[in-house]
Coordinates of C-alpha atoms in Angstrom, one line a residue:
Chain A
M187 CA 0.0 0.0 0.0
R188 CA 3.1 2.1 -0.4
N189 CA 1.6 4.0 -3.3
F190 CA -1.3 5.4 -1.4
R191 CA 1.0 7.6 0.6
S192 CA 2.4 9.2 -2.5
V193 CA -1.0 10.1 -3.9
K194 CA -1.5 13.6 -2.7
A195 CA -4.4 15.9 -3.3
P196 CA -3.2 18.2 -6.1
S197 CA -2.1 21.5 -4.7
R198 CA -4.4 24.4 -5.4
I199 CA -1.6 26.9 -5.2
K200 CA 0.4 25.1 -7.8
E201 CA -2.6 25.0 -10.2
K202 CA -3.1 28.7 -9.7
A203 CA 0.5 29.5 -10.3
I204 CA 0.4 27.5 -13.5
V205 CA -2.8 29.3 -14.7
A206 CA -1.1 32.7 -13.9
S207 CA 2.1 31.9 -15.8
L208 CA 0.1 30.6 -18.8
F209 CA -2.0 33.8 -18.7
F210 CA 1.2 35.8 -18.7
C211 CA 2.4 34.0 -21.9
A212 CA -0.9 34.9 -23.6
A213 CA -0.9 38.5 -22.4
F214 CA 2.7 38.9 -23.5
S215 CA 1.6 39.3 -27.1
V216 CA -0.3 42.4 -26.0
F217 CA 2.9 43.8 -24.4
V218 CA 4.7 43.3 -27.7
T219 CA 2.1 45.3 -29.6
I220 CA 2.1 48.1 -27.0
S221 CA 5.9 48.3 -27.0
I222 CA 6.0 48.5 -30.8
V223 CA 3.6 51.4 -30.7
V224 CA 5.4 53.2 -27.9
I225 CA 8.8 52.7 -29.4
L226 CA 7.7 53.9 -32.9
F227 CA 5.9 57.0 -31.5
Y228 CA 8.5 57.9 -28.9
D229 CA 11.5 57.6 -31.3
S230 CA 9.8 59.4 -34.2
Y231 CA 8.8 62.3 -31.9
G232 CA 12.3 63.7 -32.3
F233 CA 11.8 63.7 -36.0
F234 CA 8.4 65.4 -36.0
R235 CA 9.7 68.1 -33.7
K236 CA 12.2 69.2 -36.4
V237 CA 10.2 68.5 -39.5
S238 CA 6.6 69.5 -39.9
I239 CA 4.0 66.8 -40.7
K240 CA 2.9 68.8 -43.7
E241 CA 6.4 69.0 -45.2
F242 CA 6.8 65.2 -44.5
L243 CA 3.6 64.2 -46.2
T244 CA 3.7 66.5 -49.2
G245 CA 7.4 67.0 -50.1
T246 CA 8.6 65.3 -53.3
Q247 CA 12.2 65.1 -52.3
W248 CA 13.6 62.6 -49.8
T249 CA 17.3 63.3 -49.2
P250 CA 17.8 63.0 -45.4
L251 CA 21.4 62.1 -45.6
F252 CA 22.5 65.1 -47.8
A253 CA 24.2 68.2 -46.4
E254 CA 20.9 70.1 -47.1
P255 CA 18.3 67.5 -46.1
K256 CA 14.8 67.3 -47.6
F257 CA 12.2 65.3 -45.8
G258 CA 9.3 64.7 -48.3
V259 CA 8.2 61.1 -48.0
L260 CA 6.4 61.0 -51.3
P261 CA 9.3 59.4 -53.3
L262 CA 9.2 56.5 -50.8
V263 CA 5.4 56.3 -51.2
A264 CA 5.8 56.2 -55.0
G265 CA 8.4 53.4 -54.8
T266 CA 6.4 51.3 -52.4
F267 CA 3.2 51.9 -54.5
L268 CA 5.0 50.9 -57.6
T269 CA 6.6 47.6 -56.4
T270 CA 3.4 46.7 -54.6
T271 CA 1.2 47.3 -57.6
I272 CA 3.4 45.1 -59.8
A273 CA 3.5 42.4 -57.2
L274 CA -0.3 42.4 -56.9
M275 CA -0.7 42.3 -60.7
V276 CA 1.1 39.0 -60.5
A277 CA -0.2 37.6 -57.2
L278 CA -3.9 38.3 -57.6
P279 CA -4.6 36.5 -60.8
V280 CA -2.2 33.6 -60.1
G281 CA -3.4 33.3 -56.5
L282 CA -7.1 33.4 -57.5
I283 CA -6.8 30.9 -60.3
T284 CA -4.8 28.6 -58.1
A285 CA -7.4 28.9 -55.3
I286 CA -10.3 28.2 -57.8
Y287 CA -8.4 25.2 -59.1
L288 CA -7.6 23.8 -55.7
S289 CA -11.1 24.4 -54.3
E290 CA -13.3 23.5 -57.3
Y291 CA -11.3 21.2 -59.6
A292 CA -8.5 19.4 -57.8
P293 CA -9.2 15.9 -56.4
A294 CA -8.7 15.8 -52.6
K295 CA -5.4 13.8 -52.9
L296 CA -3.9 16.2 -55.5
R297 CA -4.9 19.2 -53.3
E298 CA -3.2 17.7 -50.3
A299 CA 0.0 17.2 -52.4
L300 CA -0.1 20.7 -54.0
K301 CA -0.6 22.7 -50.9
P302 CA 2.8 22.0 -49.3
I303 CA 4.4 22.7 -52.6
L304 CA 2.8 26.1 -52.7
E305 CA 3.8 26.7 -49.1
L306 CA 7.4 26.2 -50.1
L307 CA 7.2 29.4 -52.1
A308 CA 6.6 31.4 -48.9
A309 CA 9.4 29.5 -47.1
V310 CA 12.2 30.5 -49.4
P311 CA 14.3 33.1 -47.6
T312 CA 13.6 36.6 -49.1
V313 CA 17.3 37.3 -49.5
V314 CA 17.5 34.4 -51.9
Y315 CA 14.6 35.9 -53.9
G316 CA 16.5 39.1 -53.9
Y317 CA 19.5 37.4 -55.4
F318 CA 17.3 35.8 -58.0
A319 CA 15.6 39.1 -58.9
L320 CA 18.8 41.0 -59.3
L321 CA 21.0 38.4 -61.0
F322 CA 18.6 36.3 -62.9
V323 CA 15.3 38.1 -63.6
T324 CA 16.7 41.6 -64.3
P325 CA 19.2 40.3 -66.9
L326 CA 16.5 38.2 -68.5
L327 CA 14.1 41.1 -68.7
Q328 CA 16.8 43.3 -70.2
K329 CA 16.8 41.0 -73.2
F330 CA 13.2 42.1 -73.9
I331 CA 13.3 45.6 -72.5
P332 CA 16.7 47.1 -73.5
D333 CA 16.3 50.4 -71.5
L334 CA 15.6 48.6 -68.3
S335 CA 18.1 49.8 -65.7
G336 CA 20.1 47.3 -63.6
F337 CA 18.1 48.3 -60.6
N338 CA 14.4 48.7 -61.2
A339 CA 10.9 48.3 -59.7
L340 CA 9.8 45.7 -62.2
S341 CA 11.8 42.6 -61.4
P342 CA 11.5 42.7 -57.6
G343 CA 7.8 43.4 -58.1
I344 CA 7.3 40.3 -60.2
I345 CA 9.3 38.1 -57.8
M346 CA 7.5 39.5 -54.7
G347 CA 4.2 38.8 -56.5
I348 CA 5.0 35.1 -56.9
M349 CA 6.3 35.0 -53.4
I350 CA 2.9 36.1 -52.0
V351 CA 0.8 33.8 -54.1
P352 CA 0.5 31.2 -51.3
Y353 CA -0.8 33.8 -48.8
V354 CA -3.4 34.9 -51.3
S355 CA -4.4 31.5 -52.5
S356 CA -4.7 29.8 -49.1
V357 CA -7.1 32.4 -47.6
S358 CA -9.1 32.6 -50.9
E359 CA -9.4 28.8 -50.9
D360 CA -10.5 28.7 -47.3
A361 CA -13.2 31.2 -48.2
M362 CA -14.4 29.2 -51.3
R363 CA -14.4 25.9 -49.4
A364 CA -16.6 27.6 -46.8
V365 CA -19.3 28.1 -49.4
P366 CA -21.9 25.4 -48.8
M367 CA -22.2 22.5 -51.2
S368 CA -25.9 23.1 -51.7
I369 CA -25.3 26.4 -53.5
R370 CA -23.0 24.6 -55.9
E371 CA -25.5 21.8 -56.4
G372 CA -28.2 24.3 -57.2
S373 CA -25.9 25.8 -59.9
Y374 CA -25.0 22.4 -61.3
A375 CA -28.7 21.4 -61.4
M376 CA -29.3 24.4 -63.7
G377 CA -26.8 22.9 -66.1
A378 CA -23.8 25.1 -65.3
T379 CA -20.3 23.8 -65.8
R380 CA -17.7 23.8 -63.0
L381 CA -16.1 27.0 -64.4
Q382 CA -19.5 28.8 -64.6
T383 CA -20.3 27.7 -61.1
A384 CA -16.9 28.8 -59.8
I385 CA -17.0 32.3 -61.4
R386 CA -20.7 33.2 -61.2
V387 CA -21.6 31.5 -57.9
V388 CA -18.7 30.5 -55.7
V389 CA -16.5 33.5 -56.1
P390 CA -19.2 36.1 -55.5
A391 CA -20.4 34.0 -52.5
A392 CA -16.9 33.9 -51.1
F393 CA -16.2 37.6 -51.9
S394 CA -15.5 38.9 -48.4
G395 CA -12.9 36.1 -47.9
I396 CA -11.3 36.7 -51.3
A397 CA -11.1 40.5 -50.6
A398 CA -9.5 39.7 -47.2
A399 CA -6.9 37.6 -49.0
F400 CA -6.2 40.4 -51.5
I401 CA -5.8 43.0 -48.7
M402 CA -3.5 40.7 -46.9
G403 CA -1.4 40.3 -50.1
I404 CA -1.2 44.1 -50.3
S405 CA 0.0 44.3 -46.7
R406 CA 2.7 41.6 -47.3
A407 CA 3.9 43.4 -50.5
I408 CA 4.2 46.7 -48.7
G409 CA 6.1 45.2 -45.8
E410 CA 8.4 43.0 -47.8
T411 CA 12.0 44.2 -47.4
M412 CA 14.9 42.2 -48.8
V413 CA 13.8 41.7 -52.4
V414 CA 13.3 45.4 -52.9
A415 CA 16.4 46.4 -50.9
I416 CA 18.5 44.2 -53.2
A417 CA 17.0 44.6 -56.6
A418 CA 15.1 47.9 -56.6
G419 CA 18.1 50.2 -56.2
M420 CA 17.7 52.3 -53.0
M421 CA 17.1 55.5 -55.0
P422 CA 14.3 57.7 -53.7
N423 CA 12.6 58.5 -57.0
W424 CA 9.4 60.4 -57.4
T425 CA 8.2 58.4 -60.4
I426 CA 5.7 55.8 -61.6
N427 CA 8.0 54.3 -64.2
P428 CA 8.7 50.7 -63.3
L429 CA 11.9 50.6 -65.4
E430 CA 13.7 53.1 -63.1
P431 CA 15.3 52.4 -59.8
V432 CA 13.2 53.2 -56.7
Q433 CA 13.3 53.1 -53.0
T434 CA 10.5 51.8 -50.7
F435 CA 9.8 52.5 -47.0
T436 CA 11.4 49.2 -46.0
S437 CA 14.5 49.5 -48.2
Y438 CA 15.2 53.0 -46.8
I439 CA 15.2 51.6 -43.2
V440 CA 17.7 48.9 -44.4
Q441 CA 19.9 51.5 -46.1
V442 CA 20.2 53.7 -43.0
S443 CA 20.6 50.7 -40.7
L444 CA 23.6 49.5 -42.7
G445 CA 25.6 52.5 -41.5
D446 CA 25.9 52.8 -37.8
V447 CA 22.8 54.7 -36.6
P448 CA 23.8 56.7 -33.4
H449 CA 21.0 57.1 -30.9
G450 CA 19.4 60.5 -30.8
T451 CA 20.5 61.8 -34.2
L452 CA 18.1 62.9 -36.9
E453 CA 19.2 59.9 -39.0
Y454 CA 18.1 57.6 -36.2
S455 CA 14.7 59.3 -35.9
T456 CA 14.0 59.2 -39.6
I457 CA 13.9 55.4 -39.7
F458 CA 11.3 55.4 -36.9
A459 CA 9.2 58.0 -38.7
V460 CA 9.2 55.9 -41.8
G461 CA 8.6 52.8 -39.8
L462 CA 5.6 54.5 -38.2
V463 CA 4.1 55.3 -41.6
L464 CA 4.7 51.7 -42.7
F465 CA 3.2 50.3 -39.4
I466 CA 0.0 52.5 -39.8
I467 CA -0.5 51.4 -43.4
T468 CA 0.0 47.7 -42.8
L469 CA -2.0 47.8 -39.5
A470 CA -5.0 49.3 -41.3
A471 CA -4.7 46.7 -44.1
N472 CA -4.5 43.9 -41.5
V473 CA -7.4 45.1 -39.5
V474 CA -9.7 45.4 -42.6
S475 CA -8.5 41.9 -43.8
F476 CA -9.2 40.5 -40.3
F477 CA -12.8 41.7 -40.2
L478 CA -13.5 40.6 -43.8
K479 CA -12.2 37.2 -42.8
M480 CA -14.5 37.1 -39.7
K481 CA -17.4 38.0 -42.0
F482 CA -17.1 35.0 -44.3
M483 CA -16.6 32.7 -41.3
E484 CA -19.7 33.9 -39.6
R485 CA -22.1 33.8 -42.6
Y486 CA -22.4 30.1 -43.2
Chain B
M35 CA -37.7 34.3 -75.9
L36 CA -36.3 30.9 -76.5
K37 CA -33.1 30.6 -78.4
E38 CA -32.7 28.3 -81.3
P39 CA -31.9 24.7 -80.1
N40 CA -28.6 24.6 -82.0
H41 CA -27.7 27.9 -80.5
I42 CA -28.1 26.4 -77.1
N43 CA -26.0 23.4 -78.1
E44 CA -23.3 25.7 -79.3
H45 CA -23.4 27.6 -76.0
I46 CA -23.1 24.4 -74.0
R47 CA -20.2 23.2 -76.2
V48 CA -18.3 26.5 -75.6
A49 CA -19.0 26.4 -71.9
K50 CA -17.7 22.8 -71.6
Y51 CA -14.7 23.7 -73.7
L52 CA -13.8 26.6 -71.5
D53 CA -14.2 24.4 -68.5
Q54 CA -11.6 21.9 -69.9
I55 CA -9.2 24.7 -70.7
F56 CA -9.5 26.1 -67.2
A57 CA -8.8 22.7 -65.7
I58 CA -5.5 22.6 -67.6
F59 CA -4.6 26.2 -66.9
G60 CA -5.4 25.9 -63.2
L61 CA -3.1 22.9 -62.9
L62 CA -0.3 24.7 -64.7
F63 CA -0.7 27.8 -62.4
C64 CA -0.4 25.5 -59.4
F65 CA 3.0 24.4 -60.7
I66 CA 4.3 27.9 -61.4
G67 CA 5.7 27.9 -57.9
L68 CA 7.4 24.6 -58.2
G69 CA 8.9 25.6 -61.6
L70 CA 10.2 28.9 -60.1
I71 CA 11.9 27.1 -57.2
L72 CA 13.5 24.6 -59.7
V73 CA 14.8 27.5 -61.9
L74 CA 16.0 29.2 -58.8
L75 CA 17.9 26.2 -57.6
I76 CA 19.4 25.5 -61.0
D77 CA 20.5 29.1 -61.3
L78 CA 22.1 29.0 -57.9
F79 CA 23.9 25.8 -58.7
I80 CA 25.3 27.1 -62.0
D81 CA 26.6 30.3 -60.2
G82 CA 27.7 28.9 -56.9
A83 CA 28.4 25.1 -57.0
S84 CA 32.1 25.6 -57.7
R85 CA 32.5 27.5 -54.4
L86 CA 30.9 24.8 -52.3
N87 CA 33.7 23.0 -50.6
W88 CA 34.9 22.3 -47.1
R89 CA 37.0 25.4 -46.9
F90 CA 33.9 27.5 -47.6
F91 CA 32.4 26.3 -44.4
T92 CA 35.5 26.7 -42.3
S93 CA 36.8 30.1 -43.4
F94 CA 35.9 33.6 -42.2
P95 CA 34.8 36.3 -44.6
S96 CA 37.6 38.0 -46.5
R97 CA 38.4 40.8 -48.9
F98 CA 39.4 38.1 -51.4
P99 CA 36.3 36.3 -52.7
E100 CA 38.2 33.0 -53.3
Q101 CA 39.3 32.9 -49.6
A102 CA 36.0 34.0 -48.1
G103 CA 33.8 31.6 -46.2
I104 CA 30.7 31.4 -44.1
L105 CA 32.1 30.1 -40.7
S106 CA 31.1 33.1 -38.6
A107 CA 27.8 33.3 -40.5
W108 CA 26.6 29.8 -39.8
V109 CA 27.9 29.7 -36.2
G110 CA 26.1 33.1 -35.7
S111 CA 22.9 31.7 -37.3
F112 CA 22.9 28.7 -34.9
A113 CA 23.6 30.9 -31.8
V114 CA 20.8 33.3 -32.7
M115 CA 18.4 30.4 -33.4
F116 CA 19.2 29.0 -30.0
V117 CA 18.1 32.2 -28.3
T118 CA 15.1 32.5 -30.6
A119 CA 13.9 29.0 -29.8
F120 CA 14.5 29.5 -26.1
C121 CA 12.4 32.6 -26.1
A122 CA 9.6 31.7 -28.5
I123 CA 8.9 28.0 -27.6
P124 CA 7.8 28.4 -24.0
L125 CA 5.9 31.7 -24.6
G126 CA 4.2 30.4 -27.7
V127 CA 3.2 27.0 -26.3
G128 CA 2.1 28.6 -23.0
A129 CA 0.0 31.2 -24.7
G130 CA -1.6 28.5 -26.9
I131 CA -2.5 26.3 -23.9
Y132 CA -4.0 29.2 -22.1
L133 CA -6.1 30.4 -25.0
E134 CA -7.4 26.9 -25.8
E135 CA -7.8 25.3 -22.4
Y136 CA -8.2 28.0 -19.8
A137 CA -9.4 31.3 -21.4
K138 CA -13.0 32.3 -20.8
K139 CA -14.7 34.0 -23.7
N140 CA -14.6 37.7 -22.6
W141 CA -13.3 40.9 -24.0
L142 CA -9.7 40.3 -22.7
T143 CA -9.5 37.0 -24.6
N144 CA -10.9 38.6 -27.7
L145 CA -8.4 41.4 -27.4
I146 CA -5.5 38.9 -27.1
E147 CA -6.8 36.9 -30.1
I148 CA -7.2 39.9 -32.4
N149 CA -3.8 41.1 -31.3
I150 CA -2.1 37.8 -32.2
A151 CA -3.7 37.8 -35.6
N152 CA -2.5 41.3 -36.0
L153 CA 1.1 40.6 -34.8
A154 CA 1.4 37.9 -37.5
G155 CA 0.8 40.6 -40.2
I156 CA 3.2 43.2 -39.0
P157 CA 6.2 43.5 -41.4
S158 CA 9.4 41.9 -40.0
I159 CA 11.4 45.1 -40.3
I160 CA 9.1 46.7 -37.7
Y161 CA 10.3 44.0 -35.3
G162 CA 13.8 45.2 -36.1
L163 CA 12.9 48.7 -35.2
L164 CA 11.3 47.5 -32.0
A165 CA 14.5 45.5 -31.1
L166 CA 16.7 48.5 -31.9
G167 CA 14.7 50.9 -29.7
L168 CA 13.9 48.5 -26.9
F169 CA 16.8 46.0 -26.6
V170 CA 19.7 48.0 -28.0
Y171 CA 19.0 51.4 -26.6
L172 CA 16.5 51.1 -23.7
L173 CA 17.7 47.9 -22.1
D174 CA 21.3 48.3 -23.4
F175 CA 21.8 44.7 -24.6
G176 CA 24.0 46.1 -27.4
E177 CA 24.0 44.9 -31.0
S178 CA 24.4 41.3 -29.8
I179 CA 23.3 37.7 -30.3
L180 CA 20.8 38.2 -27.5
T181 CA 19.1 41.2 -29.2
G182 CA 18.9 39.4 -32.5
G183 CA 17.6 36.2 -31.0
L184 CA 14.9 38.1 -29.0
A185 CA 13.8 40.1 -32.1
L186 CA 13.3 36.9 -34.1
G187 CA 11.7 35.2 -31.1
L188 CA 9.0 37.9 -31.0
L189 CA 8.6 37.7 -34.7
I190 CA 7.8 34.0 -34.8
L191 CA 5.7 34.0 -31.6
P192 CA 2.4 34.2 -33.5
I193 CA 3.3 31.2 -35.6
G194 CA 4.1 29.2 -32.4
I195 CA 0.8 30.2 -30.7
T196 CA -1.4 29.5 -33.8
A197 CA 0.2 26.1 -34.3
T198 CA -0.2 25.1 -30.6
R199 CA -3.8 26.2 -30.6
E200 CA -4.6 24.2 -33.7
A201 CA -2.9 21.1 -32.4
I202 CA -4.6 21.3 -29.1
R203 CA -8.0 21.9 -30.7
S204 CA -7.7 18.6 -32.6
V205 CA -7.5 16.6 -29.4
P206 CA -11.1 15.2 -28.8
Q207 CA -13.0 16.3 -25.8
S208 CA -13.6 12.7 -24.6
I209 CA -9.9 12.4 -23.7
R210 CA -10.1 15.3 -21.3
E211 CA -13.4 14.0 -19.9
A212 CA -11.8 10.6 -19.2
S213 CA -8.9 12.3 -17.5
Y214 CA -11.2 14.4 -15.3
A215 CA -13.3 11.3 -14.5
C216 CA -10.2 9.7 -13.0
G217 CA -9.8 12.7 -10.7
A218 CA -7.1 14.6 -12.5
T219 CA -6.9 18.3 -12.3
K220 CA -7.0 20.6 -15.3
W221 CA -3.2 21.0 -15.4
Q222 CA -2.7 17.3 -15.0
T223 CA -5.0 16.7 -17.9
V224 CA -3.2 19.1 -20.1
R225 CA 0.3 18.0 -19.0
H226 CA -0.3 14.2 -19.3
H227 CA -2.8 13.9 -22.1
V228 CA -3.5 17.0 -24.2
L229 CA 0.1 18.1 -24.6
P230 CA 1.5 14.7 -25.6
Y231 CA -1.2 14.1 -28.1
S232 CA -0.7 17.5 -29.7
M233 CA 3.1 17.2 -29.8
G234 CA 3.2 16.5 -33.5
G235 CA 1.3 19.7 -34.4
I236 CA 3.2 21.9 -32.0
L237 CA 6.6 20.5 -33.2
T238 CA 5.5 21.2 -36.9
G239 CA 4.7 24.8 -36.0
I240 CA 8.0 25.3 -34.1
I241 CA 10.1 24.0 -37.0
I242 CA 8.2 26.1 -39.5
G243 CA 8.7 29.1 -37.3
L244 CA 12.4 28.5 -36.9
S245 CA 12.9 27.9 -40.6
R246 CA 11.3 31.3 -41.1
A247 CA 13.6 32.9 -38.6
I248 CA 16.7 31.4 -40.0
G249 CA 16.0 33.1 -43.4
E250 CA 15.0 36.5 -41.9
T251 CA 17.4 39.3 -42.8
A252 CA 15.7 42.7 -42.3
P253 CA 15.2 42.7 -38.5
L254 CA 18.8 41.6 -38.0
I255 CA 20.3 44.3 -40.3
T256 CA 18.3 46.9 -38.3
V257 CA 19.7 45.8 -35.0
G258 CA 23.2 46.0 -36.5
A259 CA 24.2 42.4 -37.4
L260 CA 27.6 43.2 -38.9
T261 CA 28.6 41.7 -42.1
F262 CA 32.3 41.4 -41.6
I263 CA 33.0 39.3 -38.6
A264 CA 36.3 37.4 -38.5
F265 CA 35.8 35.8 -35.1
L266 CA 33.5 33.4 -33.3
P267 CA 31.3 34.1 -30.3
S268 CA 33.0 33.3 -27.0
P269 CA 32.6 29.6 -26.1
P270 CA 29.6 28.7 -24.0
I271 CA 31.5 26.2 -21.9
S272 CA 34.7 27.2 -20.2
G273 CA 37.4 25.3 -18.3
E274 CA 37.1 27.2 -15.1
F275 CA 34.3 27.6 -12.6
P276 CA 31.3 28.1 -13.2
F277 CA 32.0 26.2 -16.5
I278 CA 29.0 27.6 -18.3
S279 CA 29.5 31.2 -19.6
F280 CA 26.9 33.5 -21.1
K281 CA 29.3 36.0 -22.5
W282 CA 28.5 34.8 -26.0
L283 CA 25.0 36.3 -25.7
F284 CA 26.5 39.8 -25.7
D285 CA 29.0 39.2 -28.6
S286 CA 28.4 40.9 -32.0
F287 CA 27.4 38.5 -34.8
T288 CA 26.5 37.9 -38.3
V289 CA 24.1 35.4 -39.8
M290 CA 23.8 33.6 -43.1
P291 CA 21.2 35.9 -44.8
V292 CA 23.1 39.0 -43.7
Q293 CA 26.3 37.6 -45.1
I294 CA 24.5 36.8 -48.4
F295 CA 23.1 40.3 -48.6
N296 CA 26.6 41.8 -48.1
W297 CA 28.0 39.7 -50.9
I298 CA 25.2 40.5 -53.3
S299 CA 25.7 44.2 -52.7
R300 CA 29.3 44.0 -53.9
P301 CA 30.1 44.6 -57.6
Q302 CA 32.7 41.8 -58.0
K303 CA 31.5 38.6 -59.7
G304 CA 33.5 36.5 -57.3
F305 CA 31.4 37.7 -54.3
H306 CA 28.2 36.9 -56.3
M307 CA 29.5 33.4 -56.6
N308 CA 30.0 33.3 -52.9
A309 CA 26.5 34.6 -52.4
A310 CA 25.1 31.9 -54.6
A311 CA 26.9 29.2 -52.8
A312 CA 25.7 30.6 -49.4
C313 CA 22.2 30.8 -50.9
I314 CA 22.4 27.1 -51.7
V315 CA 23.3 26.3 -48.1
L316 CA 20.5 28.4 -46.7
M317 CA 17.9 27.0 -49.2
V318 CA 19.0 23.4 -48.3
M319 CA 18.6 24.3 -44.6
T320 CA 15.1 25.8 -45.0
L321 CA 13.8 23.2 -47.4
L322 CA 15.1 20.4 -45.1
M323 CA 13.3 22.0 -42.1
N324 CA 10.1 22.4 -44.1
G325 CA 10.3 18.9 -45.4
L326 CA 10.8 17.7 -41.8
A327 CA 7.8 19.7 -40.7
I328 CA 5.6 18.2 -43.5
Y329 CA 6.8 14.7 -42.6
I330 CA 6.0 15.1 -38.9
R331 CA 2.6 16.4 -39.7
Y332 CA 1.9 13.5 -42.1
R333 CA 3.2 10.9 -39.7
Y334 CA 1.2 12.1 -36.7
R335 CA -2.0 12.4 -38.8
K336 CA -1.6 8.9 -40.0
R337 CA -0.8 7.4 -36.6
I338 CA -3.5 8.9 -34.5
R339 CA -7.0 8.0 -35.4
W340 CA -9.4 9.2 -32.8

């Protein structure tokens, strides 16, 4: 009966301590968000004390490292807009067609095999994509477009687009699979083909989810760093010509960080100001995407 | 208005034809990704295979491309990964357990859940700025392995939490009820039943998270991972008391992706070859980790039938 003595009533204090520490782990993520916000606002405060918000948002010259610095953020906005647009022009059609195929056409076994392959696209380190964009895609494109400069917005945009295909296709596919079978059967009963059902019935029914996927793709493309830092040229350029070198929010931060950024200088505070703009844009996109996703989950 | 019958037949024929065409196109589009990765690997091999030899792994970076290697980079990557795993695994698994097993449905839980979804969407370079402001300047950890590891740990935290939650959710309720019926407490149930059964899913998530972290570049450049490091971090085990030293945590470092970025940015062809060779090493590491994760997921799914 030796074992009886070792069976103790579980201690309440121990259980409570465990619950408390688990709660701490969960709540920690909120601390992370709060510290991101605090750090970004606190460190860009120094910048906005010296530069007016109006000059920052409307100036068309971004030369913070020159002897006579200019702090108009619009060239970075143009560069980010340009690379993101090109990426989306690749990612949206490819992602949507892939999602339609996986959800409406592919047999279950093929779908299970194709999904991990697609996920591999997102797993490739972005610095490798950067190498590929600069030293493979750009020379290839130059054979077709002779006046394409060595650094440009086009090739990183294309590569980024393919990179974000899995993000777009997986959320779109979830949304399409959430459309009840009875709606499809109704369409088939009217004599529609799979393609007609997919385009006229399933896609409109899954619209909120597909929109969420698109907005998430936008957010990914805006925040992507290494591909543009390597292949887009780090040249703040107030242009919408995809053949010219540009600089994005993210690649500006990389450029400044490559030098030593001493604490408290204007140089130091510019990257936090740019980071703050980037954070606000991607945060807005993420929130919209999150609520659209909630919507398609609730409806069925 | 009825259409002519042969008009309708024509219409049906076209619709069926389009359907077939889409089936072929859809399949082709699914393989665009695979094709791209193949082209990428072939291109890397053509450029970099000649540099892949033993000396490449055991030499420090150098001004001369033929002599340069990735010793400090891969050692740095492993040291940073160690800190990342140490920080992200307990926090991620703990948070996952709390949210699935303990949390009541109230505004605080909702806030935490929305927040985690949101953290997953924040660009990685913002984590770099966070680490620069918080760890480098406010807490004064310096531009060190500790700072880099913590930055990546926070970055992959949402992946760990989500994977843990999904794995725990797939454990059927009856297992918990059986455990409670035997008089186990909540924590005993989680510790002895729920966690072991969901280990496969949790492990998959952790490996995917770490494979993401090992390829991350931007946050580490922001915290000042240097690109020319011709020394190794101080050894973690020393001959004198207390035998284990944590000095390496505060050493400056470089990692594989940062080293690659540095080599790509140089104009000389020789350094581009080095970059390609290092890319191959990095790709092999991430693809192996992802393959392992897929394998574990597959095995656990096959073995457990509830």
